[in-house]
Amino acid sequence: MSTQAPGRAPRLVMKFGGTSVADLDRIRNAAMRVKREVEKGYDVTVVVSAMAGETNKLVEFVRNASRPEGANHPGLFDSREYDAVVAAGEQVTSGLMALTLQEMGVPARSWMGWQVPVRTTDAHGAARITEIETTNLERKFGEGLHAVIAGFQGIAPDGRITTLGRGGSDTTAVAFAAALGAERCDIYTDVDGVYTTDPRIEPKARKLDRIAYEEMLELASLGAKVLQTRSVELAMRYKVRLQVLSSFEDVPGTLVCDEEEIMEQNVVSGIAYSRDEAKVTLVKVPDRPGIAASIFGPLARSGVNVDMIVQNIGADGMTDMTFSLGKDEIAKATAALEGEKAAIGWTDIVIDDTVAKVSVVGIGMRSHAGVASKMFNALAADGVNIKVITTSEIKVSVLIDRRYLELAVRSLHAAFGLEQEPAA
Ligand code: ADP
Ligand code: ASP
Ligand code: MG
């Protein structure tokens, strides 16, 4: 990365999240930061999110418009129209940011995803960027114009608007940094870096100067929403120098970098959580080869993201199959399973939508045993019951009752001594 061609100005990508562009004052504050970098000689590409709360509002409109007559719950909605609606928030802020920069004497122009274009797959609601055509944008750099990109959106092969999944503006930013060979990708947000856990739940959480791509990837995929998972994946693949910083304070942030660039390291480096999970149990399915494929095949084809899976010990040729997924995917999952009831042969579906997932993450786990048992002991001491467990090389995750989520995060943070600096 950061391949600066001779004779052209160095490039920088600066991304501002929802709280950082929540109103005109904040947009002005963000624009001041952009101006500062422009004055240092960078060609800046600004990526903006929608104003805080705006995307939630748009999602709610879509859900309410898709409520079957008389139903309390929203039904399944057309994901192409979902994208047409929810991409709108970023259109507003990109225009406002370009206007604000112009007012400050910084020549700038806004670009929607389709105008660049940012090409994506057709997986509406969770599309992946396949290519960014930078020729037009680069020509404008040559004319002294800085770019403001509406984050979160792209264009499908058939020309329709797509969105990249919640939090997707981070991914837009990293993808542009990679495509443009930017020197850095700075993610400005409402916290001043990546912490050992969400500082809004544990005030004793400690800011990390650096975090390895792999750990950040794991934390993000387990729910730490400070960076979208896909953005970390891209940064890791294209070696983008990624920084998380505060929009409101001039203090050093967190650098996401290679493991080798980090000197001190705890065994566990962070705790992540995901609040809105659900646990589904298919009761009494035949215990035969192919049963898992007959359940998870249809779920995958419906675009349901299954997380943890447990098959219970069978008796009398029957077994129970339990899995977890995001709470907002329950309708999609039950529709897929109802459609295959005869083929699978289940007798009952039990849904528990009051669970949350807590995970401990650290690359130190590769070489240290005992993390799981320490975790289980800490939760037991607080009387928190564990419903499902999964592990990987660098994480242990448990599903627990949502009521105990905050308690669990805090007690694990203390149990692993995360408020203290690691020994050198
Ligand atoms: P933006 O709108 O700027 O994209 P997000 O709300 O998506 O901001 O992400 C920032 C939030 O992520 C913080 O306000 C914080 O509550 C949350 N968060 C969760 N885990 C962490 C963590 N480990 N470190 C820092 N912030 C975290
Ligand atoms: N506005 C979108 C969201 O709220 C994308 C983003 O903020 O990154 O998910
Ligand atoms: Mg975000």
Short mmCIF file of C-alpha atoms and ligand atoms in Angstrom, two decimals:
data_model
loop_
_atom_site.label_atom_id
_atom_site.label_comp_id
_atom_site.label_asym_id
_atom_site.label_seq_id
_atom_site.Cartn_x
_atom_site.Cartn_y
_atom_site.Cartn_z
CA MET A 1 0.00 0.00 0.00
CA SER A 2 0.89 3.67 0.36
CA THR A 3 2.53 3.52 -3.03
CA GLN A 4 2.97 7.17 -3.77
CA ALA A 5 3.50 7.67 -7.47
CA PRO A 6 6.21 10.23 -8.25
CA GLY A 7 4.89 13.68 -9.01
CA ARG A 8 1.52 13.40 -7.36
CA ALA A 9 0.34 14.64 -3.99
CA PRO A 10 0.11 12.09 -1.17
CA ARG A 11 -3.41 10.86 -0.56
CA LEU A 12 -5.40 10.53 2.62
CA VAL A 13 -8.80 9.02 3.35
CA MET A 14 -10.72 10.55 6.28
CA LYS A 15 -13.96 8.90 7.38
CA PHE A 16 -16.48 10.57 9.68
CA GLY A 17 -19.11 8.44 11.44
CA GLY A 18 -22.70 9.34 12.29
CA THR A 19 -22.08 11.29 15.51
CA SER A 20 -19.29 13.22 13.81
CA VAL A 21 -21.71 14.55 11.16
CA ALA A 22 -24.84 14.65 13.33
CA ASP A 23 -25.59 18.33 12.59
CA LEU A 24 -24.15 21.30 10.72
CA ASP A 25 -21.85 22.32 13.60
CA ARG A 26 -20.34 18.88 13.71
CA ILE A 27 -19.99 18.79 9.94
CA ARG A 28 -18.14 22.11 10.21
CA ASN A 29 -15.90 20.64 12.92
CA ALA A 30 -15.14 17.64 10.71
CA ALA A 31 -14.53 19.90 7.70
CA MET A 32 -11.97 21.89 9.75
CA ARG A 33 -10.04 18.66 10.23
CA VAL A 34 -10.17 18.00 6.51
CA LYS A 35 -8.96 21.52 5.77
CA ARG A 36 -5.99 20.98 8.09
CA GLU A 37 -4.89 17.93 6.11
CA VAL A 38 -5.49 19.67 2.78
CA GLU A 39 -3.18 22.45 3.97
CA LYS A 40 -0.49 19.85 4.67
CA GLY A 41 -0.60 19.01 0.96
CA TYR A 42 -2.78 15.91 0.82
CA ASP A 43 -5.37 15.06 -1.82
CA VAL A 44 -8.13 14.14 0.61
CA THR A 45 -10.98 11.72 0.07
CA VAL A 46 -13.60 12.26 2.74
CA VAL A 47 -16.05 9.41 3.43
CA VAL A 48 -19.17 10.24 5.41
CA SER A 49 -21.86 8.26 7.22
CA ALA A 50 -25.45 9.37 7.58
CA MET A 51 -26.27 11.70 10.49
CA ALA A 52 -26.50 9.77 13.79
CA GLY A 53 -29.82 7.95 14.11
CA GLU A 54 -30.77 8.58 10.49
CA THR A 55 -30.13 5.06 9.15
CA ASN A 56 -32.07 3.53 12.06
CA LYS A 57 -34.97 5.79 11.19
CA LEU A 58 -34.88 4.73 7.54
CA VAL A 59 -34.66 1.03 8.48
CA GLU A 60 -37.69 1.49 10.72
CA PHE A 61 -39.63 3.04 7.81
CA VAL A 62 -38.84 0.00 5.68
CA ARG A 63 -39.88 -2.41 8.43
CA ASN A 64 -43.13 -0.60 9.05
CA ALA A 65 -43.94 -0.36 5.36
CA SER A 66 -43.45 -4.13 5.14
CA ARG A 67 -45.76 -5.11 8.02
CA PRO A 68 -48.30 -7.66 6.81
CA GLU A 69 -51.84 -6.45 7.43
CA GLY A 70 -52.82 -6.97 11.08
CA ALA A 71 -49.39 -8.30 12.11
CA ASN A 72 -47.44 -6.91 15.05
CA HIS A 73 -44.14 -7.85 13.52
CA PRO A 74 -42.66 -6.71 10.24
CA GLY A 75 -42.62 -9.30 7.49
CA LEU A 76 -39.92 -10.10 4.99
CA PHE A 77 -39.08 -7.10 2.85
CA ASP A 78 -37.66 -6.60 -0.63
CA SER A 79 -33.97 -5.95 -0.01
CA ARG A 80 -33.57 -3.91 -3.23
CA GLU A 81 -36.04 -1.35 -1.92
CA TYR A 82 -34.46 -1.52 1.55
CA ASP A 83 -31.21 -0.40 -0.10
CA ALA A 84 -32.94 2.35 -2.09
CA VAL A 85 -34.27 3.77 1.18
CA VAL A 86 -31.40 3.31 3.63
CA ALA A 87 -28.69 4.59 1.25
CA ALA A 88 -30.39 7.99 1.37
CA GLY A 89 -28.84 9.16 4.66
CA GLU A 90 -25.33 9.31 3.21
CA GLN A 91 -26.49 11.30 0.18
CA VAL A 92 -27.49 14.16 2.48
CA THR A 93 -24.28 14.30 4.52
CA SER A 94 -21.96 14.02 1.52
CA GLY A 95 -23.61 17.02 -0.13
CA LEU A 96 -23.54 19.00 3.11
CA MET A 97 -19.88 18.16 3.70
CA ALA A 98 -18.93 19.26 0.16
CA LEU A 99 -20.84 22.54 0.65
CA THR A 100 -19.19 23.15 4.02
CA LEU A 101 -15.72 22.53 2.61
CA GLN A 102 -16.41 24.91 -0.28
CA GLU A 103 -17.49 27.56 2.24
CA MET A 104 -14.12 27.12 3.95
CA GLY A 105 -12.28 27.62 0.69
CA VAL A 106 -11.55 23.93 0.09
CA PRO A 107 -12.66 22.91 -3.42
CA ALA A 108 -14.72 19.74 -2.98
CA ARG A 109 -17.33 17.69 -4.81
CA SER A 110 -19.66 14.94 -3.54
CA TRP A 111 -19.93 11.50 -5.15
CA MET A 112 -22.61 8.87 -4.58
CA GLY A 113 -21.56 5.24 -4.79
CA TRP A 114 -23.04 4.83 -8.28
CA GLN A 115 -21.29 7.95 -9.57
CA VAL A 116 -17.76 6.83 -8.75
CA PRO A 117 -18.72 3.97 -9.36
CA VAL A 118 -18.25 1.68 -6.37
CA ARG A 119 -19.10 -1.70 -7.91
CA THR A 120 -20.50 -4.36 -5.59
CA THR A 121 -22.10 -7.79 -5.61
CA ASP A 122 -25.89 -7.97 -5.78
CA ALA A 123 -26.26 -9.15 -2.14
CA HIS A 124 -28.60 -6.28 -1.27
CA GLY A 125 -28.31 -5.13 2.34
CA ALA A 126 -24.90 -6.77 2.76
CA ALA A 127 -23.13 -6.25 -0.57
CA ARG A 128 -19.38 -6.62 -0.99
CA ILE A 129 -17.28 -4.15 -2.95
CA THR A 130 -15.80 -5.80 -6.03
CA GLU A 131 -14.13 -2.80 -7.66
CA ILE A 132 -13.74 0.94 -7.32
CA GLU A 133 -13.12 2.82 -10.54
CA THR A 134 -10.92 5.72 -9.50
CA THR A 135 -10.16 7.25 -12.92
CA ASN A 136 -12.77 10.02 -12.76
CA LEU A 137 -11.94 10.85 -9.18
CA GLU A 138 -8.21 11.00 -9.88
CA ARG A 139 -8.79 13.30 -12.81
CA LYS A 140 -10.59 15.66 -10.40
CA PHE A 141 -7.67 15.49 -7.96
CA GLY A 142 -5.59 16.76 -10.86
CA GLU A 143 -7.93 19.78 -11.05
CA GLY A 144 -7.40 20.49 -7.33
CA LEU A 145 -10.76 19.10 -6.27
CA HIS A 146 -11.10 16.99 -3.13
CA ALA A 147 -13.67 14.18 -3.01
CA VAL A 148 -16.51 13.60 -0.57
CA ILE A 149 -17.88 10.08 -0.88
CA ALA A 150 -21.25 8.90 0.41
CA GLY A 151 -20.21 5.88 2.47
CA PHE A 152 -22.13 2.61 2.81
CA GLN A 153 -23.39 2.51 -0.79
CA GLY A 154 -22.49 1.04 -4.13
CA ILE A 155 -23.98 -0.19 -7.37
CA ALA A 156 -24.91 -3.79 -8.26
CA PRO A 157 -24.09 -5.35 -11.65
CA ASP A 158 -27.69 -4.65 -12.76
CA GLY A 159 -27.32 -0.95 -11.93
CA ARG A 160 -29.37 -0.87 -8.72
CA ILE A 161 -28.17 0.83 -5.52
CA THR A 162 -26.70 -1.51 -2.89
CA THR A 163 -25.62 -1.03 0.72
CA LEU A 164 -22.72 -2.70 2.48
CA GLY A 165 -24.32 -3.78 5.78
CA ARG A 166 -24.64 -1.71 8.96
CA GLY A 167 -21.48 0.20 9.77
CA GLY A 168 -20.43 -0.12 6.11
CA SER A 169 -18.96 3.37 5.71
CA ASP A 170 -15.82 2.07 7.43
CA THR A 171 -15.51 -0.42 4.58
CA THR A 172 -16.07 2.28 1.97
CA ALA A 173 -13.21 4.25 3.54
CA VAL A 174 -10.72 1.38 3.63
CA ALA A 175 -11.64 0.28 0.11
CA PHE A 176 -10.94 3.81 -1.20
CA ALA A 177 -7.66 3.95 0.72
CA ALA A 178 -6.61 0.69 -0.94
CA ALA A 179 -7.81 1.69 -4.41
CA LEU A 180 -6.16 5.13 -4.26
CA GLY A 181 -2.92 4.00 -2.63
CA ALA A 182 -3.57 6.39 0.26
CA GLU A 183 -0.90 6.96 2.86
CA ARG A 184 -3.42 6.38 5.66
CA CYS A 185 -7.08 5.74 6.35
CA ASP A 186 -8.26 7.72 9.38
CA ILE A 187 -11.57 6.69 10.94
CA TYR A 188 -12.93 9.59 13.01
CA THR A 189 -15.58 8.58 15.54
CA ASP A 190 -17.10 9.34 18.94
CA VAL A 191 -14.46 7.45 20.94
CA ASP A 192 -10.75 8.26 20.75
CA GLY A 193 -9.61 4.79 19.74
CA VAL A 194 -10.11 1.06 20.16
CA TYR A 195 -10.48 0.07 23.80
CA THR A 196 -10.10 -3.23 25.66
CA THR A 197 -13.90 -3.29 25.63
CA ASP A 198 -16.74 -0.89 24.87
CA PRO A 199 -15.95 2.10 27.15
CA ARG A 200 -19.69 2.81 27.35
CA ILE A 201 -20.16 -0.43 29.29
CA GLU A 202 -16.88 -0.56 31.23
CA PRO A 203 -15.52 2.88 32.13
CA LYS A 204 -12.26 1.19 33.21
CA ALA A 205 -11.66 0.04 29.64
CA ARG A 206 -8.18 1.02 28.45
CA LYS A 207 -7.32 2.59 25.10
CA LEU A 208 -4.94 0.48 23.01
CA ASP A 209 -2.12 2.33 21.18
CA ARG A 210 -2.00 -0.48 18.66
CA ILE A 211 -4.00 -3.56 17.87
CA ALA A 212 -3.16 -6.38 15.46
CA TYR A 213 -5.34 -6.71 12.34
CA GLU A 214 -6.26 -10.25 13.35
CA GLU A 215 -7.45 -9.29 16.82
CA MET A 216 -9.37 -6.30 15.51
CA LEU A 217 -10.98 -8.57 12.93
CA GLU A 218 -12.08 -10.98 15.63
CA LEU A 219 -13.34 -8.20 17.95
CA ALA A 220 -15.27 -6.59 15.09
CA SER A 221 -16.85 -9.82 13.93
CA LEU A 222 -17.88 -10.59 17.51
CA GLY A 223 -19.73 -7.30 17.84
CA ALA A 224 -17.28 -4.45 18.67
CA LYS A 225 -18.88 -1.99 16.30
CA VAL A 226 -16.07 0.58 16.34
CA LEU A 227 -14.98 -0.85 12.95
CA GLN A 228 -17.04 -2.91 10.53
CA THR A 229 -15.57 -6.42 10.12
CA ARG A 230 -15.18 -6.16 6.37
CA SER A 231 -13.19 -2.93 6.70
CA VAL A 232 -10.60 -4.71 8.86
CA GLU A 233 -10.48 -7.62 6.43
CA LEU A 234 -9.71 -5.24 3.57
CA ALA A 235 -7.15 -3.27 5.60
CA MET A 236 -5.39 -6.52 6.46
CA ARG A 237 -5.39 -7.80 2.88
CA TYR A 238 -4.21 -4.54 1.29
CA LYS A 239 -1.99 -3.44 4.20
CA VAL A 240 -3.86 -0.18 4.67
CA ARG A 241 -2.56 1.85 7.62
CA LEU A 242 -5.77 2.19 9.56
CA GLN A 243 -6.23 4.58 12.48
CA VAL A 244 -9.23 5.09 14.80
CA LEU A 245 -9.42 8.64 16.18
CA SER A 246 -11.73 11.06 17.95
CA SER A 247 -13.55 13.70 15.91
CA PHE A 248 -13.79 15.87 18.96
CA GLU A 249 -10.40 15.73 20.68
CA ASP A 250 -6.86 16.06 19.37
CA VAL A 251 -5.39 13.00 21.06
CA PRO A 252 -3.56 10.02 19.57
CA GLY A 253 -5.86 7.20 18.52
CA THR A 254 -5.32 3.50 17.89
CA LEU A 255 -3.31 2.12 14.99
CA VAL A 256 -4.47 -1.18 13.51
CA CYS A 257 -1.31 -2.89 12.28
CA ASP A 258 0.67 -6.11 11.88
CA GLU A 259 1.23 -8.28 14.94
CA GLU A 260 5.00 -7.77 14.57
CA GLU A 261 4.62 -4.01 15.16
CA ILE A 262 3.26 -4.60 18.68
CA MET A 263 5.69 -4.90 21.56
CA GLU A 264 3.56 -5.65 24.59
CA GLN A 265 0.62 -7.93 24.61
CA ASN A 266 -1.78 -9.43 27.15
CA VAL A 267 -2.94 -13.02 26.59
CA VAL A 268 -6.43 -11.58 26.21
CA SER A 269 -6.56 -8.18 24.53
CA GLY A 270 -10.26 -7.43 24.51
CA ILE A 271 -13.84 -8.34 25.32
CA ALA A 272 -16.54 -8.01 22.66
CA TYR A 273 -20.27 -8.44 22.88
CA SER A 274 -23.26 -8.68 20.64
CA ARG A 275 -26.50 -7.75 22.36
CA ASP A 276 -29.25 -8.83 20.01
CA GLU A 277 -28.76 -12.54 19.48
CA ALA A 278 -31.28 -15.35 19.36
CA LYS A 279 -31.07 -19.09 20.00
CA VAL A 280 -33.14 -21.47 17.91
CA THR A 281 -33.65 -25.15 18.74
CA LEU A 282 -35.17 -27.61 16.29
CA VAL A 283 -36.67 -30.26 18.50
CA LYS A 284 -36.52 -33.93 17.54
CA VAL A 285 -34.93 -34.06 14.14
CA PRO A 286 -33.87 -37.47 12.79
CA ASP A 287 -30.28 -38.27 13.84
CA ARG A 288 -29.01 -39.31 10.40
CA PRO A 289 -26.21 -38.37 8.02
CA GLY A 290 -27.10 -35.26 6.06
CA ILE A 291 -29.42 -33.77 8.67
CA ALA A 292 -27.16 -30.76 9.33
CA ALA A 293 -26.91 -30.09 5.60
CA SER A 294 -30.69 -30.28 5.22
CA ILE A 295 -31.11 -27.62 7.96
CA PHE A 296 -28.25 -25.23 7.27
CA GLY A 297 -28.43 -25.44 3.47
CA PRO A 298 -31.83 -23.74 3.24
CA LEU A 299 -30.79 -21.21 5.91
CA ALA A 300 -27.69 -20.28 3.92
CA ARG A 301 -29.68 -20.00 0.69
CA SER A 302 -32.03 -17.56 2.44
CA GLY A 303 -29.04 -15.42 3.41
CA VAL A 304 -29.29 -16.22 7.14
CA ASN A 305 -25.98 -15.88 8.97
CA VAL A 306 -25.82 -18.78 11.43
CA ASP A 307 -23.25 -18.33 14.16
CA MET A 308 -22.92 -21.02 16.87
CA ILE A 309 -24.17 -24.58 16.24
CA VAL A 310 -24.69 -27.37 18.78
CA GLN A 311 -26.09 -30.81 18.05
CA ASN A 312 -27.26 -32.46 21.22
CA ILE A 313 -26.68 -36.13 21.99
CA GLY A 314 -29.43 -38.14 20.31
CA ALA A 315 -31.69 -40.82 21.73
CA ASP A 316 -34.05 -43.21 19.91
CA GLY A 317 -32.72 -42.07 16.55
CA MET A 318 -33.72 -38.44 17.23
CA THR A 319 -31.69 -35.39 18.25
CA ASP A 320 -32.10 -31.64 18.94
CA MET A 321 -30.20 -29.09 16.85
CA THR A 322 -29.48 -25.67 18.40
CA PHE A 323 -28.02 -22.66 16.62
CA SER A 324 -27.67 -18.93 17.19
CA LEU A 325 -28.20 -15.99 14.83
CA GLY A 326 -28.89 -12.26 14.95
CA LYS A 327 -32.30 -11.48 16.45
CA ASP A 328 -33.37 -9.59 13.32
CA GLU A 329 -32.90 -12.72 11.22
CA ILE A 330 -35.50 -14.81 13.06
CA ALA A 331 -38.29 -14.14 10.54
CA LYS A 332 -36.07 -15.12 7.60
CA ALA A 333 -34.82 -18.25 9.39
CA THR A 334 -38.22 -19.54 10.46
CA ALA A 335 -39.62 -18.94 6.97
CA ALA A 336 -36.76 -21.00 5.49
CA LEU A 337 -37.22 -23.82 8.03
CA GLU A 338 -41.03 -23.92 7.73
CA GLY A 339 -40.56 -24.30 3.97
CA GLU A 340 -38.38 -27.40 4.53
CA LYS A 341 -40.32 -28.94 7.41
CA ALA A 342 -41.22 -32.13 5.53
CA ALA A 343 -37.67 -32.65 4.23
CA ILE A 344 -35.99 -32.01 7.60
CA GLY A 345 -38.61 -33.69 9.77
CA TRP A 346 -38.54 -31.46 12.87
CA THR A 347 -41.42 -31.52 15.35
CA ASP A 348 -41.06 -28.15 17.06
CA ILE A 349 -39.05 -24.90 16.87
CA VAL A 350 -38.12 -23.21 20.16
CA ILE A 351 -36.89 -19.62 19.86
CA ASP A 352 -35.16 -17.74 22.66
CA ASP A 353 -34.69 -14.10 21.64
CA THR A 354 -33.44 -12.91 25.04
CA VAL A 355 -29.80 -13.89 24.67
CA ALA A 356 -26.53 -12.02 24.07
CA LYS A 357 -23.03 -13.14 23.15
CA VAL A 358 -19.87 -12.24 25.06
CA SER A 359 -16.41 -13.11 23.75
CA VAL A 360 -12.83 -12.85 24.98
CA VAL A 361 -10.25 -12.31 22.24
CA GLY A 362 -6.46 -12.44 22.14
CA ILE A 363 -3.73 -13.81 19.90
CA GLY A 364 -1.89 -14.76 23.11
CA MET A 365 -4.39 -17.62 23.48
CA ARG A 366 -2.51 -19.53 20.80
CA SER A 367 0.28 -20.15 23.26
CA HIS A 368 -1.51 -19.93 26.64
CA ALA A 369 -3.96 -22.47 28.03
CA GLY A 370 -6.60 -21.72 30.65
CA VAL A 371 -8.42 -18.76 29.13
CA ALA A 372 -11.72 -20.64 28.74
CA SER A 373 -11.71 -21.98 32.29
CA LYS A 374 -10.86 -18.54 33.69
CA MET A 375 -13.77 -17.12 31.71
CA PHE A 376 -16.22 -19.79 32.91
CA ASN A 377 -15.10 -19.33 36.54
CA ALA A 378 -15.57 -15.55 36.39
CA LEU A 379 -19.08 -15.94 34.96
CA ALA A 380 -19.96 -18.64 37.50
CA ALA A 381 -18.82 -16.41 40.37
CA ASP A 382 -21.39 -13.85 39.19
CA GLY A 383 -24.11 -16.47 38.80
CA VAL A 384 -24.25 -16.05 35.00
CA ASN A 385 -25.48 -19.20 33.28
CA ILE A 386 -23.81 -20.18 30.00
CA LYS A 387 -26.19 -21.46 27.31
CA VAL A 388 -23.85 -22.19 24.38
CA ILE A 389 -20.04 -22.08 24.01
CA THR A 390 -17.81 -21.83 20.94
CA THR A 391 -14.07 -21.41 20.65
CA SER A 392 -11.47 -20.70 17.99
CA GLU A 393 -7.71 -20.32 18.12
CA ILE A 394 -7.92 -16.74 19.41
CA LYS A 395 -11.38 -16.40 21.01
CA VAL A 396 -13.91 -17.98 23.36
CA SER A 397 -17.57 -16.96 22.99
CA VAL A 398 -20.56 -17.73 25.19
CA LEU A 399 -24.26 -17.14 24.81
CA ILE A 400 -25.89 -15.84 28.01
CA ASP A 401 -29.11 -14.25 29.18
CA ARG A 402 -29.17 -10.65 27.85
CA ARG A 403 -30.00 -9.29 31.32
CA TYR A 404 -26.50 -10.21 32.49
CA LEU A 405 -24.60 -8.78 29.53
CA GLU A 406 -23.14 -5.66 31.19
CA LEU A 407 -22.28 -7.60 34.34
CA ALA A 408 -20.53 -10.30 32.29
CA VAL A 409 -18.49 -7.78 30.27
CA ARG A 410 -17.30 -6.00 33.42
CA SER A 411 -16.45 -9.11 35.36
CA LEU A 412 -14.49 -10.59 32.44
CA HIS A 413 -12.66 -7.30 31.96
CA ALA A 414 -11.58 -7.46 35.61
CA ALA A 415 -10.84 -11.21 35.58
CA PHE A 416 -8.35 -10.78 32.72
CA GLY A 417 -6.77 -7.68 34.27
CA LEU A 418 -7.47 -5.59 31.20
CA GLU A 419 -7.49 -2.24 32.97
CA GLN A 420 -3.74 -2.62 33.53
CA GLU A 421 -1.04 -2.03 30.95
CA PRO A 422 0.54 -5.32 29.81
CA ALA A 423 4.05 -6.07 31.03
CA ALA A 424 6.80 -5.31 28.51
P1 ADP B 1 -19.49 5.74 13.98
O1 ADP B 1 -20.88 6.26 13.92
O2 ADP B 1 -18.46 6.81 14.13
O3 ADP B 1 -19.17 4.76 12.90
P2 ADP B 1 -19.97 3.56 15.82
O4 ADP B 1 -21.09 3.80 16.76
O5 ADP B 1 -20.22 2.69 14.65
O6 ADP B 1 -19.39 4.97 15.38
O7 ADP B 1 -18.71 2.96 16.60
C1 ADP B 1 -18.20 3.62 17.74
C2 ADP B 1 -18.75 2.98 19.00
O8 ADP B 1 -18.24 1.66 19.12
C3 ADP B 1 -18.34 3.64 20.28
O9 ADP B 1 -19.18 4.72 20.61
C4 ADP B 1 -18.39 2.51 21.30
O10 ADP B 1 -19.57 2.55 22.09
C5 ADP B 1 -18.45 1.25 20.44
N1 ADP B 1 -17.44 0.24 20.81
C6 ADP B 1 -17.70 -1.08 21.00
N2 ADP B 1 -16.60 -1.73 21.33
C7 ADP B 1 -15.59 -0.83 21.35
C8 ADP B 1 -14.19 -0.92 21.63
N3 ADP B 1 -13.60 -2.07 21.95
N4 ADP B 1 -13.46 0.22 21.57
C9 ADP B 1 -14.04 1.40 21.24
N5 ADP B 1 -15.36 1.55 20.97
C10 ADP B 1 -16.13 0.45 21.01
N1 ASP B 2 -25.11 4.85 8.11
C1 ASP B 2 -24.82 3.44 8.04
C2 ASP B 2 -25.21 2.76 9.34
O1 ASP B 2 -25.69 3.41 10.25
C3 ASP B 2 -23.38 3.17 7.68
C4 ASP B 2 -22.37 3.68 8.68
O2 ASP B 2 -22.68 4.52 9.52
O3 ASP B 2 -21.22 3.23 8.61
O4 ASP B 2 -25.07 1.57 9.46
MG MG B 3 -19.68 2.74 12.64
#
